[in-house]
Coordinates of C-alpha atoms and ligand atoms in Angstrom, one line a residue:
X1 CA -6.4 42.5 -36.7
X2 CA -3.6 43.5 -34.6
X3 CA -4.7 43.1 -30.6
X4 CA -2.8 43.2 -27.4
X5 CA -3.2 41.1 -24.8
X6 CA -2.2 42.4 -21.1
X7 CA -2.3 40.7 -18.1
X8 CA -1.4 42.7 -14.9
X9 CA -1.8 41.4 -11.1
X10 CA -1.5 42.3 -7.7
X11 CA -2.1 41.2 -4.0
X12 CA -3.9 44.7 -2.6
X13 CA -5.4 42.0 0.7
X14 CA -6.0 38.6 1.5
X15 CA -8.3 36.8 4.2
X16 CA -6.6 35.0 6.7
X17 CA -3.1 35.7 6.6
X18 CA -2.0 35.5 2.6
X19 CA -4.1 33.3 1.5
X20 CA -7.0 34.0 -1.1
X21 CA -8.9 37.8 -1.7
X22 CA -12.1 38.3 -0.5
X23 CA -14.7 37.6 -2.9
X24 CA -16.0 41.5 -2.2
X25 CA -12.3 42.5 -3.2
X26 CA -12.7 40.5 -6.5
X27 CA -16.2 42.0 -7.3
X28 CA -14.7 45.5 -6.5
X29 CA -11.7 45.2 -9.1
X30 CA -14.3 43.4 -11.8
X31 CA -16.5 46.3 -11.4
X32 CA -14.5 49.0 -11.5
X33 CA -12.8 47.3 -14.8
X34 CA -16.0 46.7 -16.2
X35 CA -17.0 50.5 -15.8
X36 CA -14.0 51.7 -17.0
X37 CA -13.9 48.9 -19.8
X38 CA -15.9 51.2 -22.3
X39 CA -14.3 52.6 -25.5
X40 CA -10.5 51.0 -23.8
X41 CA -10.9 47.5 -23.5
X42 CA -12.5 45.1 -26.1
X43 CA -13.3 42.3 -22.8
X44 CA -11.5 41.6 -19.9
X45 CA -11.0 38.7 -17.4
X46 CA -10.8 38.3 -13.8
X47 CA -9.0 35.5 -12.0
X48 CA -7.5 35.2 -9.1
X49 CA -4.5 32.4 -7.8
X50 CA -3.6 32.7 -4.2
X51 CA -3.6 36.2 -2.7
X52 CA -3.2 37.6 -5.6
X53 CA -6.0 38.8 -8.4
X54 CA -5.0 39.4 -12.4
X55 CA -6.8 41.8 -15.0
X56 CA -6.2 40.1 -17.9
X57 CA -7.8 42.1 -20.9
X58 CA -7.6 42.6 -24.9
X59 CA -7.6 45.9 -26.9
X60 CA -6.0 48.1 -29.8
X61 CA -3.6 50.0 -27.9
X62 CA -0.5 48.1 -27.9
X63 CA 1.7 47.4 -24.8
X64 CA 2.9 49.7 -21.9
X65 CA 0.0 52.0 -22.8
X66 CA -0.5 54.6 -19.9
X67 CA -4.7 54.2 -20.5
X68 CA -4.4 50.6 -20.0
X69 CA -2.0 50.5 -17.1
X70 CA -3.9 53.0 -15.3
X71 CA -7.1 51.6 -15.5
X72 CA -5.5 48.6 -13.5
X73 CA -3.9 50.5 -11.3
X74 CA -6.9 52.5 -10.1
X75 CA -8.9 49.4 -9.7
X76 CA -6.5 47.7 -7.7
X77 CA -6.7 50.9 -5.3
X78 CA -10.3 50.7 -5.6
X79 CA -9.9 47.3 -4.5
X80 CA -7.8 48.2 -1.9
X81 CA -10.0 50.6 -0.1
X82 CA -12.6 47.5 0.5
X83 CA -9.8 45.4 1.2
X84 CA -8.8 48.2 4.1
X85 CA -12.6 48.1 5.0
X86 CA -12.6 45.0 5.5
X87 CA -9.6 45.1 7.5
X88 CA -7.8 42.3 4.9
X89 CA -4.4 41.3 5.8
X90 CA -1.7 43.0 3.8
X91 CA -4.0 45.3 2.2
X92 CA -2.7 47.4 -0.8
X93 CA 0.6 45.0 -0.5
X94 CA 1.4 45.8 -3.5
X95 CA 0.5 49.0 -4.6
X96 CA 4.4 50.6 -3.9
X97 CA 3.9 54.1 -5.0
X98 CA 1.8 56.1 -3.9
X99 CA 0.2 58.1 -7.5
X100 CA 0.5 56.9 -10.8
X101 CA 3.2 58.5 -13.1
X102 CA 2.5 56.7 -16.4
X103 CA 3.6 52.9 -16.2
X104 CA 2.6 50.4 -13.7
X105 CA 5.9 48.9 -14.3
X106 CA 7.9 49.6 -11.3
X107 CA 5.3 50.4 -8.7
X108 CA 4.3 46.6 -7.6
X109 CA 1.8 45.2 -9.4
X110 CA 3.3 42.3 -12.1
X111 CA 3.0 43.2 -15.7
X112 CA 2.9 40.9 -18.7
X113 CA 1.9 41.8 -22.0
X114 CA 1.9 41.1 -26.0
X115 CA 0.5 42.8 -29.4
X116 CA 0.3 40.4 -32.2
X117 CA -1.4 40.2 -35.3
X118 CA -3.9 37.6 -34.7
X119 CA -3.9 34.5 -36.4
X120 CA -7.5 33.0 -37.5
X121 CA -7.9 30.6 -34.6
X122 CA -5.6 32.2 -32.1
X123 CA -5.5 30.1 -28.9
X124 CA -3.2 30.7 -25.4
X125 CA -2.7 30.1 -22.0
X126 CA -2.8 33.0 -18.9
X127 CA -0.5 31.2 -16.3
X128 CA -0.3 33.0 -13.1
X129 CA 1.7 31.6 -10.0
X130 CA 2.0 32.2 -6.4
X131 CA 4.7 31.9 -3.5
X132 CA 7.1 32.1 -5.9
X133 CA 9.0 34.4 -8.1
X134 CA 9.9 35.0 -12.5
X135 CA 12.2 32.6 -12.5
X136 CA 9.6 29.9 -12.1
X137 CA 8.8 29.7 -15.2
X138 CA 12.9 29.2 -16.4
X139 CA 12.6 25.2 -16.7
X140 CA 8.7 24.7 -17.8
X141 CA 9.3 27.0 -21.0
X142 CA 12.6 25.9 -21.2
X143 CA 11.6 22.4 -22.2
X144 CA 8.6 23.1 -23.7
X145 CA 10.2 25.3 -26.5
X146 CA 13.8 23.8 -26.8
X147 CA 12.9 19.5 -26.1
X148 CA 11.9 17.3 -28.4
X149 CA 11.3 14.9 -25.1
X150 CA 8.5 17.4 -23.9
X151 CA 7.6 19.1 -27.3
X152 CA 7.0 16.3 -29.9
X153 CA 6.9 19.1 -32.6
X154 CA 9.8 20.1 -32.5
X155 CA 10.6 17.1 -34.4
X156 CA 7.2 16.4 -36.2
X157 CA 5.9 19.7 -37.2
X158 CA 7.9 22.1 -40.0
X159 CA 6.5 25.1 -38.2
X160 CA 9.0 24.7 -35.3
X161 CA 12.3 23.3 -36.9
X162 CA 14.1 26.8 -37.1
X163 CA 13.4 26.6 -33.4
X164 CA 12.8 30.3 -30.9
X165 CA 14.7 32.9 -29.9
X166 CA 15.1 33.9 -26.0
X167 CA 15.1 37.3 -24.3
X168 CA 16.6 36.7 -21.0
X169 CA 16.6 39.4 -18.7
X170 CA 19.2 40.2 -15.7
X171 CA 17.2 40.7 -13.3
X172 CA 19.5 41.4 -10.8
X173 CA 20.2 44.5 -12.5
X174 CA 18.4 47.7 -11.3
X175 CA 19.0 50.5 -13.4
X176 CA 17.6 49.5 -17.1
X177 CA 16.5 46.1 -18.6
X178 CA 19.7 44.2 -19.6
X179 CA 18.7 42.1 -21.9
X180 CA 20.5 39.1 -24.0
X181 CA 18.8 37.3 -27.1
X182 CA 19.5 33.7 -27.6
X183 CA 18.5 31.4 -30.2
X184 CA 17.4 27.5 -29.9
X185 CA 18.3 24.9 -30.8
X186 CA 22.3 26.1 -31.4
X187 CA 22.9 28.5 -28.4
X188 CA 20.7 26.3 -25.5
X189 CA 23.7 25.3 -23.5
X190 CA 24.3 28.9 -23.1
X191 CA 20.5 29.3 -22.6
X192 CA 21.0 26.6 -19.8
X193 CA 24.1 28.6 -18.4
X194 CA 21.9 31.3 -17.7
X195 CA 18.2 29.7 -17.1
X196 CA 20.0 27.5 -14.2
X197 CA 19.9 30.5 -12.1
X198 CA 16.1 31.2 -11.5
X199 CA 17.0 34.4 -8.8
X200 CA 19.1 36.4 -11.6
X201 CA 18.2 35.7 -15.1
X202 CA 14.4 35.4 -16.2
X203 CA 12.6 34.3 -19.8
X204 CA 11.1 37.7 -20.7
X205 CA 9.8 36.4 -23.7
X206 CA 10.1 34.3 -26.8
X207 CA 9.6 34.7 -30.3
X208 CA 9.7 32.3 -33.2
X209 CA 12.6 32.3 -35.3
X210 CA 10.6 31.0 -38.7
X211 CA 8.1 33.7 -38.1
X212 CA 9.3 36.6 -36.0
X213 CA 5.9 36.0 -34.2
X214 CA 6.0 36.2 -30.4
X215 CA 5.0 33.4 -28.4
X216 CA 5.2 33.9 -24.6
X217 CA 5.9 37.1 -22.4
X218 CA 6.8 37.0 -18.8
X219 CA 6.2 39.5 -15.7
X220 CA 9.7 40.1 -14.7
X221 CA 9.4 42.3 -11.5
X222 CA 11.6 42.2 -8.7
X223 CA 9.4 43.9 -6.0
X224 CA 12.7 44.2 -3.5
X225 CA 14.0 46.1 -6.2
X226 CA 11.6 48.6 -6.2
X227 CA 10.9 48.7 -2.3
X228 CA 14.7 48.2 -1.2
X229 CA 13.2 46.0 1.3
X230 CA 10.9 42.5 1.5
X231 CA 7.0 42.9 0.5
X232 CA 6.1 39.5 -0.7
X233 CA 7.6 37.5 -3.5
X234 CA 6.9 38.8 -7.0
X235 CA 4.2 36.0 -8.0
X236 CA 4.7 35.9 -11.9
X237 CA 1.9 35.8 -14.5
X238 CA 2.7 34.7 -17.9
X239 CA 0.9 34.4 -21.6
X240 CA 1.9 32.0 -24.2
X241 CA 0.0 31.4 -27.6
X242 CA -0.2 28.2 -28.3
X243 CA -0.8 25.8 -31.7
X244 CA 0.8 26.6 -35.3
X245 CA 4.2 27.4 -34.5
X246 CA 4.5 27.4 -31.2
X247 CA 4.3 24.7 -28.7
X248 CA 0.7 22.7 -28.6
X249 CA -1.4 23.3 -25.1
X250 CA 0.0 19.9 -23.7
X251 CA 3.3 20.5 -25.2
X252 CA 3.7 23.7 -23.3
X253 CA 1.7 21.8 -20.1
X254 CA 4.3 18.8 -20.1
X255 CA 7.2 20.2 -18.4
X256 CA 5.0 21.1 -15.6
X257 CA 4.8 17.8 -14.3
X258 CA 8.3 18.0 -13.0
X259 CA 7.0 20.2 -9.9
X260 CA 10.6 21.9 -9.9
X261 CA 11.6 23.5 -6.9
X262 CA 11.4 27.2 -7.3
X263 CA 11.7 29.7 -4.8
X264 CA 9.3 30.9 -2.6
X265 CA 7.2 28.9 -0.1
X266 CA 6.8 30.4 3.4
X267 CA 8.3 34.1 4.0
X268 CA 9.4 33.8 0.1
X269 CA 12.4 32.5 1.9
X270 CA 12.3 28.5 1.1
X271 CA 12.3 26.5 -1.6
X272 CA 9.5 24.2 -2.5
X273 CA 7.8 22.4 -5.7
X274 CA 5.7 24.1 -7.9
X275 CA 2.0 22.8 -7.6
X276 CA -0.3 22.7 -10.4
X277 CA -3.2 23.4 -9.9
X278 CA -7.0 24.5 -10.5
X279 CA -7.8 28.5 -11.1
X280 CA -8.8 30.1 -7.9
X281 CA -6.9 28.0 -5.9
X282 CA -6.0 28.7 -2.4
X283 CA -2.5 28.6 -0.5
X284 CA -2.2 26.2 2.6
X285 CA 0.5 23.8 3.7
X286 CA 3.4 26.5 5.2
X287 CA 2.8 29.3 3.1
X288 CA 2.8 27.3 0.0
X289 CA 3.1 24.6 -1.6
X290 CA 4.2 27.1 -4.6
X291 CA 1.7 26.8 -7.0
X292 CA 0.8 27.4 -10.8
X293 CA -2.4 27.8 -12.5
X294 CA -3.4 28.3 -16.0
X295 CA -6.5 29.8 -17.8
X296 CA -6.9 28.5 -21.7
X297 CA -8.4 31.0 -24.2
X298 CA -8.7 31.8 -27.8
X299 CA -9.3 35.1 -29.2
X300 CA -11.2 36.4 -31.7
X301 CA -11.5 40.2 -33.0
X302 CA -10.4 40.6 -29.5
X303 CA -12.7 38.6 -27.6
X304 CA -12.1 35.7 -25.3
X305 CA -14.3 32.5 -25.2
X306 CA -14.8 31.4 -21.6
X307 CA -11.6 29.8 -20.1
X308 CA -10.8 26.1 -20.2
X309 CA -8.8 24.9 -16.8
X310 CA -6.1 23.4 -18.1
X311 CA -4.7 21.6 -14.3
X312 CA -8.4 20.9 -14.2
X313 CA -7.9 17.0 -15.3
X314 CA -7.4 13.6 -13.1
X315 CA -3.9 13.9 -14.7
X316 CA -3.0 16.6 -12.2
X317 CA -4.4 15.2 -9.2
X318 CA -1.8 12.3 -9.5
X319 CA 1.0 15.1 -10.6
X320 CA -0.2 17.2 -7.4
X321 CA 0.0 13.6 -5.2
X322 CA 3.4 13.6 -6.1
X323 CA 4.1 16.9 -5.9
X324 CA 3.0 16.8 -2.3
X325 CA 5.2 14.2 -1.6
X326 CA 8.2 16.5 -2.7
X327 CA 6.8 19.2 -0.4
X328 CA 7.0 16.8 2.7
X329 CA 10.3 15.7 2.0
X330 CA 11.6 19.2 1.7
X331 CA 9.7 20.4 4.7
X332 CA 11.0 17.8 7.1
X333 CA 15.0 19.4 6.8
X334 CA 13.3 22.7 7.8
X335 CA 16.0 26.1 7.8
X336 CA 18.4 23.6 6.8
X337 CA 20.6 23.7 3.6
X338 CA 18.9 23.5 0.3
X339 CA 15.6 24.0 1.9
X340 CA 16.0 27.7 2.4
X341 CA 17.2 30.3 0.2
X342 CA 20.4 31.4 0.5
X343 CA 21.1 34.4 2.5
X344 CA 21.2 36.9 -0.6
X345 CA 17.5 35.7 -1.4
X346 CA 16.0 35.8 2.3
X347 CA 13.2 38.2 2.4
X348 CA 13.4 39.4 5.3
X349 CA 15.9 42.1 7.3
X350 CA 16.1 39.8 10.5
X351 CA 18.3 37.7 10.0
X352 CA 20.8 40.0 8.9
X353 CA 20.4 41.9 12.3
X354 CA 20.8 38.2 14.1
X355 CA 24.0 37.4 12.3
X356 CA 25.3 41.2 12.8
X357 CA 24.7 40.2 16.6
X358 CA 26.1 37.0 16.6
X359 CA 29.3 38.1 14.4
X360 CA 30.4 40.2 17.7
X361 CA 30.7 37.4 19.8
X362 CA 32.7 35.2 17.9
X363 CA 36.1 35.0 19.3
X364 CA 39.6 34.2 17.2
X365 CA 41.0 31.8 19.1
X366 CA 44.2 29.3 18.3
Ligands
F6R1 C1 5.1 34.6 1.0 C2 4.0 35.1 1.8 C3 3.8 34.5 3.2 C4 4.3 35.6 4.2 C5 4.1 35.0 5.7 C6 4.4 36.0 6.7 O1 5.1 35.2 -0.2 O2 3.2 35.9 1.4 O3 4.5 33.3 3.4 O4 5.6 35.9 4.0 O5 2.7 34.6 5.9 O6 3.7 37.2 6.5 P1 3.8 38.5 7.3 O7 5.3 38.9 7.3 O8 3.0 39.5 6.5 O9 3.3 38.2 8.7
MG2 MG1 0.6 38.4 0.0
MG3 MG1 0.9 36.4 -3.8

């Protein structure tokens, strides 16, 4: 059968500063998507990673469907109203708009979603990251799909010798999607060219070039786009199948272990290594570290089997030792250089108003 997968996630409040929803928050978005489930949804998940909290559910309808999208949009506002209750911090963060006009697209929450005939064992991963922003996932699915040094099959299984095709998106361009399609293995310096910059152009998604089939789909939102000003960084979700033709689970896991530095951290104005870690984690050390977490499913007519925890391993807590490490060392230059983002990616207005200041007192002098 033909199903759709769509995961969308917001941060509508957090306890504490921006650190994890309230558990009452959580219960109030499962409930209302459990109501409203009936005759739309074939099952649904709810997960949360950092401040922010993901619907990720199955049905019939395909992607961008206005049923679907505003189902998660009116449970994220119903989850918002406890959040303001409850006087969370940054309650309704990212709810932008105020009334729904079709597509959640646009109007804060992060979208990421695929239709796809399914296969007859049909595993995947729901990543979903925090203190950080699309580009994130640039280098992990980089590697994992173009590699041979992270993804063995690429050399030992048939399936994956014509290699995938990238969508890169530019998303430093506001009016439509400007999109490029790229094929691996013969275009991935130019793929490099573009993936290097994590700020500008973003994975969107990647198909297999043997098959046609789609393998991964990104959220590409750029909340300052939308808002013209800082709100919080644009924590990504993603969803990759996994097996068959596309990258096996610890094929697509591998690159991970790098702990890149992305953007993000504290303010969304740093730069710091992305964590992996356990679902439901919680944020801590200055805002941050960044971190990643990923749900493993298969589906079946639709429905999900209970999720597997795939940074839940003794693996990880050696990768996230080191990865800790690499967050000290950052940390200890502070504002300086490479640890901050450069001035087009700070999130926040006041520094431009400081060096507005500042720029009238310099003197030109010989
Ligand atoms: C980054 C993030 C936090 C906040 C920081 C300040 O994405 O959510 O690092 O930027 O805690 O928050 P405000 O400006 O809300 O006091
Ligand atoms: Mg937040
Ligand atoms: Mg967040």
């Amino acid at each position: 059968m033909k199903v759709t997968l769509s995961v969308l996630k917001a941060d509508i409040g957090s306890i504490g500063g921006h650190i994890t929803p309230s558990k009452a928050i959580v219960d109030e978005v499962r409930n209302f998507v459990k109501e409203k489930s009936k005759n739309l949804l074939i099952d649904f998940y709810i997960g949360y990673t950092g401040d922010d909290i993901a619907i990720l559910c199955t049905h019939e309808r395909g992607v961008s469907d206005e049923k679907i999208h505003k189902m998660a949009w009116d449970a994220f506002t119903a989850g918002t109203a406890v959040a303001k209750k409850q006087g969370l911090y940054g309650a309704g963060q990212d709810l932008l708009k105020d009334a729904f006009s079709g597509n959640i697209k646009g109007m804060g929450p992060a979208v990421a979603e695929m239709e796809f005939e399914e296969r007859p064992n049909e595993p995947f991963v729901f990543f979903a990251a925090d203190k950080t922003d699309p580009g994130a996932y640039n280098l992990p699915f980089y590697l994992a799909f173009t590699d041979p040094m992270y993804n063995a099959g690429l050399i030992l299984s048939p399936k994956m010798s014509d290699g995938f095709t990238f969508r890169i998106i530019d998303v430093g361009y506001t009016e439509k999607d400007k999109i490029i399609e790229l094929n691996a293995p013969e275009e991935v310096y130019d793929i490099a060219a573009l993936l290097r910059d994590n700020e500008r152009y973003v994975i969107e998604s990647i198909h297999s070039r043997a098959s046609g089939n789609q393998a991964a789909v990104v959220s590409t939102t750029r909340l300052h786009n939308i808002a013209g000003k800082y709100t919080g960084k644009d924590d990504p979700v993603a969803l990759v199948r996994v097996q068959g033709e596309f990258p096996a689970t610890g094929e697509l896991l591998a690159p991970f272990q790098i702990g890149h530095f992305v953007a993000g951290f504290m303010r969304g104005s740093h730069n710091g290594p992305l964590m992996p870690c356990k679902l439901n984690s919680t944020i801590s050390f200055f805002d941050g570290p960044p971190v990643v977490t990923g749900a493993a499913f298969c589906v079946n007519n639709g429905k999900l089997t209970e999720h597997a925890d795939v940074f839940d391993h003794p693996y990880w807590d050696h990768i996230r030792d080191q990865v800790s490490e690499k967050a000290t060392a950052i940390r200890r230059q502070g504002f300086s250089g490479a640890a901050m983002l450069p001035y087009s990616e700070l999130e926040y207005g006041g520094i431009v108003e400081k060096l507005e200041k500042l720029e009238k007192k310099f003197k030109l002098v010989d």
